[in-house]
PDB file of C-alpha atoms in Angstrom:
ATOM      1  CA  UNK A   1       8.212  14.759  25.115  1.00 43.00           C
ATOM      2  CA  UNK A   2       5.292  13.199  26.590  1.00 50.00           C
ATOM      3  CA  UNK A   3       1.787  15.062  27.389  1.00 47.00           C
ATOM      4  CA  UNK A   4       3.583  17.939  25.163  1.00 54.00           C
ATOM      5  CA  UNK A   5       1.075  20.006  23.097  1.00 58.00           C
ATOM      6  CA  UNK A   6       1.342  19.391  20.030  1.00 65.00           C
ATOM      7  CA  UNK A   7       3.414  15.981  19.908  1.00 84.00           C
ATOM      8  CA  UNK A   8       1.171  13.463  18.474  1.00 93.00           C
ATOM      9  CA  UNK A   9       2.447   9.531  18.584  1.00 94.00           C
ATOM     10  CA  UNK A  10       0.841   8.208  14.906  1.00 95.00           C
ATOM     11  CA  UNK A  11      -2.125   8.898  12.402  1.00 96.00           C
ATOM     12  CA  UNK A  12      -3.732   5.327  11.729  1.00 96.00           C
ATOM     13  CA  UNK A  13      -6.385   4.861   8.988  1.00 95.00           C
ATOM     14  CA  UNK A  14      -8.119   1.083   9.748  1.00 95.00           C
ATOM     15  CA  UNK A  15     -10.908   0.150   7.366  1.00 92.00           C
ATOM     16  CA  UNK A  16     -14.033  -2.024   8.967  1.00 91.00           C
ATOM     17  CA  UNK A  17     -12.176  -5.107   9.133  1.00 92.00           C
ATOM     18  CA  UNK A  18      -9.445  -3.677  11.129  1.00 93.00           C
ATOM     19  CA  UNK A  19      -6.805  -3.503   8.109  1.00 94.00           C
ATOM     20  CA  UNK A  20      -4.338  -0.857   8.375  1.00 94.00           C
ATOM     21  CA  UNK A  21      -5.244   1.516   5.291  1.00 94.00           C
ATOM     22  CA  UNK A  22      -2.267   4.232   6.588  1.00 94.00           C
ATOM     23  CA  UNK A  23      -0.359   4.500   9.941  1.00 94.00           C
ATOM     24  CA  UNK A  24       2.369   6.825  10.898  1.00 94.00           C
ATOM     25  CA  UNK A  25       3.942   6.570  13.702  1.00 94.00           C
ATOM     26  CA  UNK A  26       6.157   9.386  15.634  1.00 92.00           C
ATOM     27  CA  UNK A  27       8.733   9.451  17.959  1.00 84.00           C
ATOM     28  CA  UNK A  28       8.325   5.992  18.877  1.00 79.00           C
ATOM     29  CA  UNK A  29      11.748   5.226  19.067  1.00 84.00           C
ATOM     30  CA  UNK A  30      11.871   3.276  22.912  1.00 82.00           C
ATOM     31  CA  UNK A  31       7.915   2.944  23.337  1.00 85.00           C
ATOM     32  CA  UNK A  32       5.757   0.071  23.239  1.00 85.00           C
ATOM     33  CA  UNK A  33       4.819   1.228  19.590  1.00 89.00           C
ATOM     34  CA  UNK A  34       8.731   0.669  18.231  1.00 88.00           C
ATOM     35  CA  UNK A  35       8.236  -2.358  16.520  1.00 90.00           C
ATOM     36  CA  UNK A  36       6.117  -3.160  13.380  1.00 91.00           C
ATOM     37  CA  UNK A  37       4.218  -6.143  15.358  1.00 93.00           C
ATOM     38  CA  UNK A  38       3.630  -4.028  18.025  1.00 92.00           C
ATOM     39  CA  UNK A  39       2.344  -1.463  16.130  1.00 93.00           C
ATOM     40  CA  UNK A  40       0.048  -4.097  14.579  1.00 94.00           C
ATOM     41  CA  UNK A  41      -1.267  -5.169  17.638  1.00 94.00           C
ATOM     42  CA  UNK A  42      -2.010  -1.845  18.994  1.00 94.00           C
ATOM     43  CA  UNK A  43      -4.064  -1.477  16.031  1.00 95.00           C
ATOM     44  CA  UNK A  44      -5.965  -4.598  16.484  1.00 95.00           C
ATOM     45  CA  UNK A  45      -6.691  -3.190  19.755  1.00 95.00           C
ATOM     46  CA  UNK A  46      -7.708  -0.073  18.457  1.00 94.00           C
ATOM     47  CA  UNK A  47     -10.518  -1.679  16.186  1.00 95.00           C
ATOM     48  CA  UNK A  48     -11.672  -3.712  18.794  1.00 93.00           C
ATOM     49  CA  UNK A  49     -12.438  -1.421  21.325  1.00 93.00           C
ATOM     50  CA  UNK A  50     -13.459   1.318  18.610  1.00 90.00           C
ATOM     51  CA  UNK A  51     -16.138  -1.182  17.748  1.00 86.00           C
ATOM     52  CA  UNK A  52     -16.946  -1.575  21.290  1.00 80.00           C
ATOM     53  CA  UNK A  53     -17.468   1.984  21.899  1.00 75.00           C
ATOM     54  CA  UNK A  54     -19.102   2.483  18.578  1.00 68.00           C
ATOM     55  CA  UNK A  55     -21.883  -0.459  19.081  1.00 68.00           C
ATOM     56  CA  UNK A  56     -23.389   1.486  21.953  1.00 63.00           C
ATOM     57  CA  UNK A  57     -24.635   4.229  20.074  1.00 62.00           C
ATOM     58  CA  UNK A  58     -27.222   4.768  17.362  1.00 53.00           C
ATOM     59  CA  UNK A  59     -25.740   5.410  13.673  1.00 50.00           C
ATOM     60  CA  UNK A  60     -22.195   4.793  14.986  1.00 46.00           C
ATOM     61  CA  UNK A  61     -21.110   3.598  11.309  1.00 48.00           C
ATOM     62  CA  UNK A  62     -21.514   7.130   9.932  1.00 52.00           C
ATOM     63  CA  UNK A  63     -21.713   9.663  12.819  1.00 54.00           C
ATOM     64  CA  UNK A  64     -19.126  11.819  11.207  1.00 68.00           C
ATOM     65  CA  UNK A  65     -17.983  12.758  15.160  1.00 86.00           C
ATOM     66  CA  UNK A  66     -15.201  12.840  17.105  1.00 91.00           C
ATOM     67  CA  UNK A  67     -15.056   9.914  19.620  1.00 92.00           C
ATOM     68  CA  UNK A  68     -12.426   9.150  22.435  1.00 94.00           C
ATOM     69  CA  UNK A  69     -10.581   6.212  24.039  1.00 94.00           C
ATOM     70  CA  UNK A  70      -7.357   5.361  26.021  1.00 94.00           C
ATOM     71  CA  UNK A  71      -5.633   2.023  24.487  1.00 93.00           C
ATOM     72  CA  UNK A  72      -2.040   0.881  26.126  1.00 90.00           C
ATOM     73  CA  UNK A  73      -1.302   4.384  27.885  1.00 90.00           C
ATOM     74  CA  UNK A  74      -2.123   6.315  24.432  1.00 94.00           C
ATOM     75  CA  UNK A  75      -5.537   8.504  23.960  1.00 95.00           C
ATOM     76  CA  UNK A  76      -6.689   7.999  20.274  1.00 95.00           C
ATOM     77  CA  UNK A  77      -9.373  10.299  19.064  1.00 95.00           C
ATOM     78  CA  UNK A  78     -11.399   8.765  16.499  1.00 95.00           C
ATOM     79  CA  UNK A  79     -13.874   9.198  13.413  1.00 92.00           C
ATOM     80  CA  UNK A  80     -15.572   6.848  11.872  1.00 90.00           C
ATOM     81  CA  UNK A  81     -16.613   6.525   8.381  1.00 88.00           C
ATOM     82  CA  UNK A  82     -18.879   4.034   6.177  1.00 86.00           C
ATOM     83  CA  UNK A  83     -15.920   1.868   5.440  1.00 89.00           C
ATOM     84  CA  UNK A  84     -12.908   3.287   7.392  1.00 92.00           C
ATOM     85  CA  UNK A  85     -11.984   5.105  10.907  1.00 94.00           C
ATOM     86  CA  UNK A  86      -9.153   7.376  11.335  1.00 94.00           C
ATOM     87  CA  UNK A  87      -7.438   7.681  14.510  1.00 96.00           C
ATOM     88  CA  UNK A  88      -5.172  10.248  16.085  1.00 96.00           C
ATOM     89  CA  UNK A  89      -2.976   8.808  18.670  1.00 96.00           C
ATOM     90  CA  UNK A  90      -1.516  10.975  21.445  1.00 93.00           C
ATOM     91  CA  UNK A  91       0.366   9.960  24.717  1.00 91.00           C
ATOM     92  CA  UNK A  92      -2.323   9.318  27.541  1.00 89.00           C
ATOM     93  CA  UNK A  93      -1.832  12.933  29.352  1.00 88.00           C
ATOM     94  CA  UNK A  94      -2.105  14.541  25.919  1.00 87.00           C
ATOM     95  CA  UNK A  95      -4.704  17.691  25.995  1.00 89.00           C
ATOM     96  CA  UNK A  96      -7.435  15.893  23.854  1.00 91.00           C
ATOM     97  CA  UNK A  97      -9.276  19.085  22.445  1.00 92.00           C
ATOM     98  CA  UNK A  98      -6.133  19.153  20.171  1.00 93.00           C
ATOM     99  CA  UNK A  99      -5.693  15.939  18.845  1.00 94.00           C
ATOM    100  CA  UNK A 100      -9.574  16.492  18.018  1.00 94.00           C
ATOM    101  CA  UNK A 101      -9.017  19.502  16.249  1.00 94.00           C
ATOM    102  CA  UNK A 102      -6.409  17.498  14.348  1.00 95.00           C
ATOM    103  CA  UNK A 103      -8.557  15.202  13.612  1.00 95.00           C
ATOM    104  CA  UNK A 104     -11.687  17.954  12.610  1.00 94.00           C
ATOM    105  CA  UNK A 105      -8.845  19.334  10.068  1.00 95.00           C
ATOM    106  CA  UNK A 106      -8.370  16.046   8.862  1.00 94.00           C
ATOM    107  CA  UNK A 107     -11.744  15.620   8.043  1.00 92.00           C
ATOM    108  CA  UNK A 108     -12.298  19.008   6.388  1.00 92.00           C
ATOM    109  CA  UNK A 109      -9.201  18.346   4.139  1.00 91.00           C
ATOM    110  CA  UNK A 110     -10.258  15.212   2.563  1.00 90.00           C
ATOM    111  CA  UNK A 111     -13.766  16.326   2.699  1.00 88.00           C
ATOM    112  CA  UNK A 112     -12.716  18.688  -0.131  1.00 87.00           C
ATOM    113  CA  UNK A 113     -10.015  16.822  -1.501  1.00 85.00           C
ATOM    114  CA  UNK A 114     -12.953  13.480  -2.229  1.00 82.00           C
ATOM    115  CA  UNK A 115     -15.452  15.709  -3.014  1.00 80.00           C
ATOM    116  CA  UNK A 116     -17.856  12.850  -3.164  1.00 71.00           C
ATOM    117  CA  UNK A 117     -17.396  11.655   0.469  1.00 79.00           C
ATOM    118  CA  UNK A 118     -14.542  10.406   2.364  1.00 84.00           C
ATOM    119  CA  UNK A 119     -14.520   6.669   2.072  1.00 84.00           C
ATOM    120  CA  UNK A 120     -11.577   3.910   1.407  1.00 88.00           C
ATOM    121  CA  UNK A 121     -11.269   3.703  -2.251  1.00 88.00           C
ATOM    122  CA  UNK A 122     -11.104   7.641  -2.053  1.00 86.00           C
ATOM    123  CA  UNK A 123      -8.612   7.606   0.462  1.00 88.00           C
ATOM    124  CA  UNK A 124      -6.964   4.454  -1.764  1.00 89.00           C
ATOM    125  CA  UNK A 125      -7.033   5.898  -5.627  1.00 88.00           C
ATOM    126  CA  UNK A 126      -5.504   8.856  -3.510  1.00 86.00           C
ATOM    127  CA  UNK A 127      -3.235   8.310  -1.706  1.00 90.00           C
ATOM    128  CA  UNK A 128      -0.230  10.679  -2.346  1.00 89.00           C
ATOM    129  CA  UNK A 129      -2.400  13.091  -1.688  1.00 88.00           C
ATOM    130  CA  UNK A 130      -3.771  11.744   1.628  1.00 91.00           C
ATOM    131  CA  UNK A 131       0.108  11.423   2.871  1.00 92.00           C
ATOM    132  CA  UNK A 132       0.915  15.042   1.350  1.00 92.00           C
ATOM    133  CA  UNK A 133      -2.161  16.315   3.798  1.00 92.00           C
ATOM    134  CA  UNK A 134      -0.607  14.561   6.819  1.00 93.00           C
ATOM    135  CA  UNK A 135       2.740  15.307   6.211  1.00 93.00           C
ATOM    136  CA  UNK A 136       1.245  19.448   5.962  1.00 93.00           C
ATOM    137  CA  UNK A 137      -0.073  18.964   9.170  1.00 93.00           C
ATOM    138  CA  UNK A 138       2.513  17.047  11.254  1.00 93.00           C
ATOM    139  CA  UNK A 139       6.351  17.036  11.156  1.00 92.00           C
ATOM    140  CA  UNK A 140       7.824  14.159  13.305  1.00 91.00           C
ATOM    141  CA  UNK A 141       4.203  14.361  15.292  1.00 91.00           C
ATOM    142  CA  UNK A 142       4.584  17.827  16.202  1.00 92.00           C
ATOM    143  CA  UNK A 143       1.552  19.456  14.665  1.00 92.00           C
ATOM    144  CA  UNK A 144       2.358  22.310  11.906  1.00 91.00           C
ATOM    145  CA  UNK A 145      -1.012  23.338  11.281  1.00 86.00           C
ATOM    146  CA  UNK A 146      -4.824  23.391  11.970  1.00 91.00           C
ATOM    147  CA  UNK A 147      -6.614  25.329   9.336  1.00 91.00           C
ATOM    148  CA  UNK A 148      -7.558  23.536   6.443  1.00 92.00           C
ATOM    149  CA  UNK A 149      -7.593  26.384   3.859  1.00 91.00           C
ATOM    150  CA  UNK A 150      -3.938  26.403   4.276  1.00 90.00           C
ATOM    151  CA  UNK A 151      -2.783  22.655   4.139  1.00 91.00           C
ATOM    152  CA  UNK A 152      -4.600  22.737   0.686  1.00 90.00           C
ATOM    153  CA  UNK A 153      -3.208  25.633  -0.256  1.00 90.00           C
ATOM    154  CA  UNK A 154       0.343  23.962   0.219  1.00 88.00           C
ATOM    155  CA  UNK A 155      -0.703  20.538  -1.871  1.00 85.00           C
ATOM    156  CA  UNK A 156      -2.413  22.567  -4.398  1.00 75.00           C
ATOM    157  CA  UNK A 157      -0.950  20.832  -6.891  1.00 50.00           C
ATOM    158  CA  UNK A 158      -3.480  22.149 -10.294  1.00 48.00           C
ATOM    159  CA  UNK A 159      -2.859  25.405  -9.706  1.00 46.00           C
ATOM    160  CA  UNK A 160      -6.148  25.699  -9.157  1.00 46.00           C
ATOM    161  CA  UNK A 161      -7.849  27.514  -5.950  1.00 44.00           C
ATOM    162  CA  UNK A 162     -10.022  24.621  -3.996  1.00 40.00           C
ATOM    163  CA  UNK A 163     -13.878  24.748  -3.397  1.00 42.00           C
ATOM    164  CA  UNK A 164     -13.769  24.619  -7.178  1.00 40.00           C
ATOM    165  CA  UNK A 165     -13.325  28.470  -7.537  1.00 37.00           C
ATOM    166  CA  UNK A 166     -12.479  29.819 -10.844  1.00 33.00           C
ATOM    167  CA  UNK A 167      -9.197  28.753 -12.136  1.00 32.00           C
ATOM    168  CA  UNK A 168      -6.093  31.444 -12.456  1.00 28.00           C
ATOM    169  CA  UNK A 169      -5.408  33.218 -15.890  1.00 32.00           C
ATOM    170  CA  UNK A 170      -4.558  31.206 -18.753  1.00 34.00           C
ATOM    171  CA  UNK A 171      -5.466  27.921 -17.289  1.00 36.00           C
ATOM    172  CA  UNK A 172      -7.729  24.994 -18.056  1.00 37.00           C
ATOM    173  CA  UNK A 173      -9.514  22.046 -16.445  1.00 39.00           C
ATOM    174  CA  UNK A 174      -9.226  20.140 -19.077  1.00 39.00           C
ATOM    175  CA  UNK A 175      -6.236  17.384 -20.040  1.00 39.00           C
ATOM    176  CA  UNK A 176      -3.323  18.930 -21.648  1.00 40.00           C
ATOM    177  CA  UNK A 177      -1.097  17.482 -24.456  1.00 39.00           C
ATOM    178  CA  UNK A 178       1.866  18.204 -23.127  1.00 40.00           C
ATOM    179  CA  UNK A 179       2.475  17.158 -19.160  1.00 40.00           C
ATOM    180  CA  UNK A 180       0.725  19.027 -16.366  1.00 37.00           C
ATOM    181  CA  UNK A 181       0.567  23.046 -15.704  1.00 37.00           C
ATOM    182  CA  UNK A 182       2.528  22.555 -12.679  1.00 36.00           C
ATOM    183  CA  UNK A 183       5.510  20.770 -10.688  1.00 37.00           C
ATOM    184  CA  UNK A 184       3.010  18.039  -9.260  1.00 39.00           C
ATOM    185  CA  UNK A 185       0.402  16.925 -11.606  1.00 39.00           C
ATOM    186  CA  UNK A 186      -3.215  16.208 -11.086  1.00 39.00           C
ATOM    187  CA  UNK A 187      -3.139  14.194  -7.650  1.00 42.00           C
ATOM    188  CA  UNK A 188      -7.275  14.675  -6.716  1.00 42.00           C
ATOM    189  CA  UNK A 189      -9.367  14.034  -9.186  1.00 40.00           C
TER     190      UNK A 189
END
């Protein structure tokens, strides 16, 4: 399924040193990105040259845009952060405009879900609900959905509307004696 709309190869968080925060792979079964040490030097690679690309432009730490690079035959669309980049990695003739919009929905997700800016020990302290966003959005790399208002919907696990919006009937914000007030718990605080 190569250059398929839709069929993304991995989601790879690396944090400024080049340290895998996340990465999941898809449908790499028979490509260079099978293996665990491959997969760990493609994301060496990935630093390097996203630090390449990144040096030539003013305020490249925190531009908050979508940047673009080929690596081994795969396009990766990029973002970085103060302390982290994500990547979205997509075979070479993949339609790019996608994998960024990925990528913007990414962004707007954990942009609500942190609250207080995405940045690594966000993205660390919450981390079952950084793989619950992913796996809303892709199912074996083919992408599910693009609006963000409807990934959080899905991991809403307060029972609570997001944007901070006035919580349903008969429910508080506060801690409760007696477990949570729904199946999940409080994964974002």
């Amino acid at each position: 399924m190569q250059g398929c709309v839709g069929d993304v190869k991995g989601v790879v968080v690396l944090d400024n040193e080049g340290r895998k925060i996340i990465g999941k792979y898809y449908n790499a079964t028979g490509t260079p990105l099978e293996s665990t040490q491959s997969q760990k030097s493609f994301e060496r690679q990935l630093f390097l040259k996203s630090n390449k690309q990144a040096a030539g432009k003013a305020n490249a730490v925190v531009s908050f845009e979508n940047d673009i690079m080929i690596v081994e035959n795969y396009v990766a669309v990029f973002r970085c952060y103060s302390d982290m980049t994500i990547f979205i990695i997509g075979h070479c003739e993949d339609n790019e405009l996608i994998l960024g919009q990925l990528l913007d929905c990414i962004h707007e997700c954990f942009d609500r879900i942190f609250r207080k800016g995405i940045e690594r020990r966000a993205l660390i302290e919450n981390m079952s609900g950084v793989i619950l966003v992913i796996d809303e959005l892709l199912d074996q790399g083919i992408i599910m959905h693009l609006d963000a208002a409807t990934i959080l919907s899905r991991i809403d696990t307060q029972g609570k509307g997001r944007h901070g919006q006035a919580e349903l009937a008969g429910e508080t914000t506060g801690p409760t004696s007696s477990g949570s007030q729904s199946s999940g718990g409080s994964l974002f605080a």
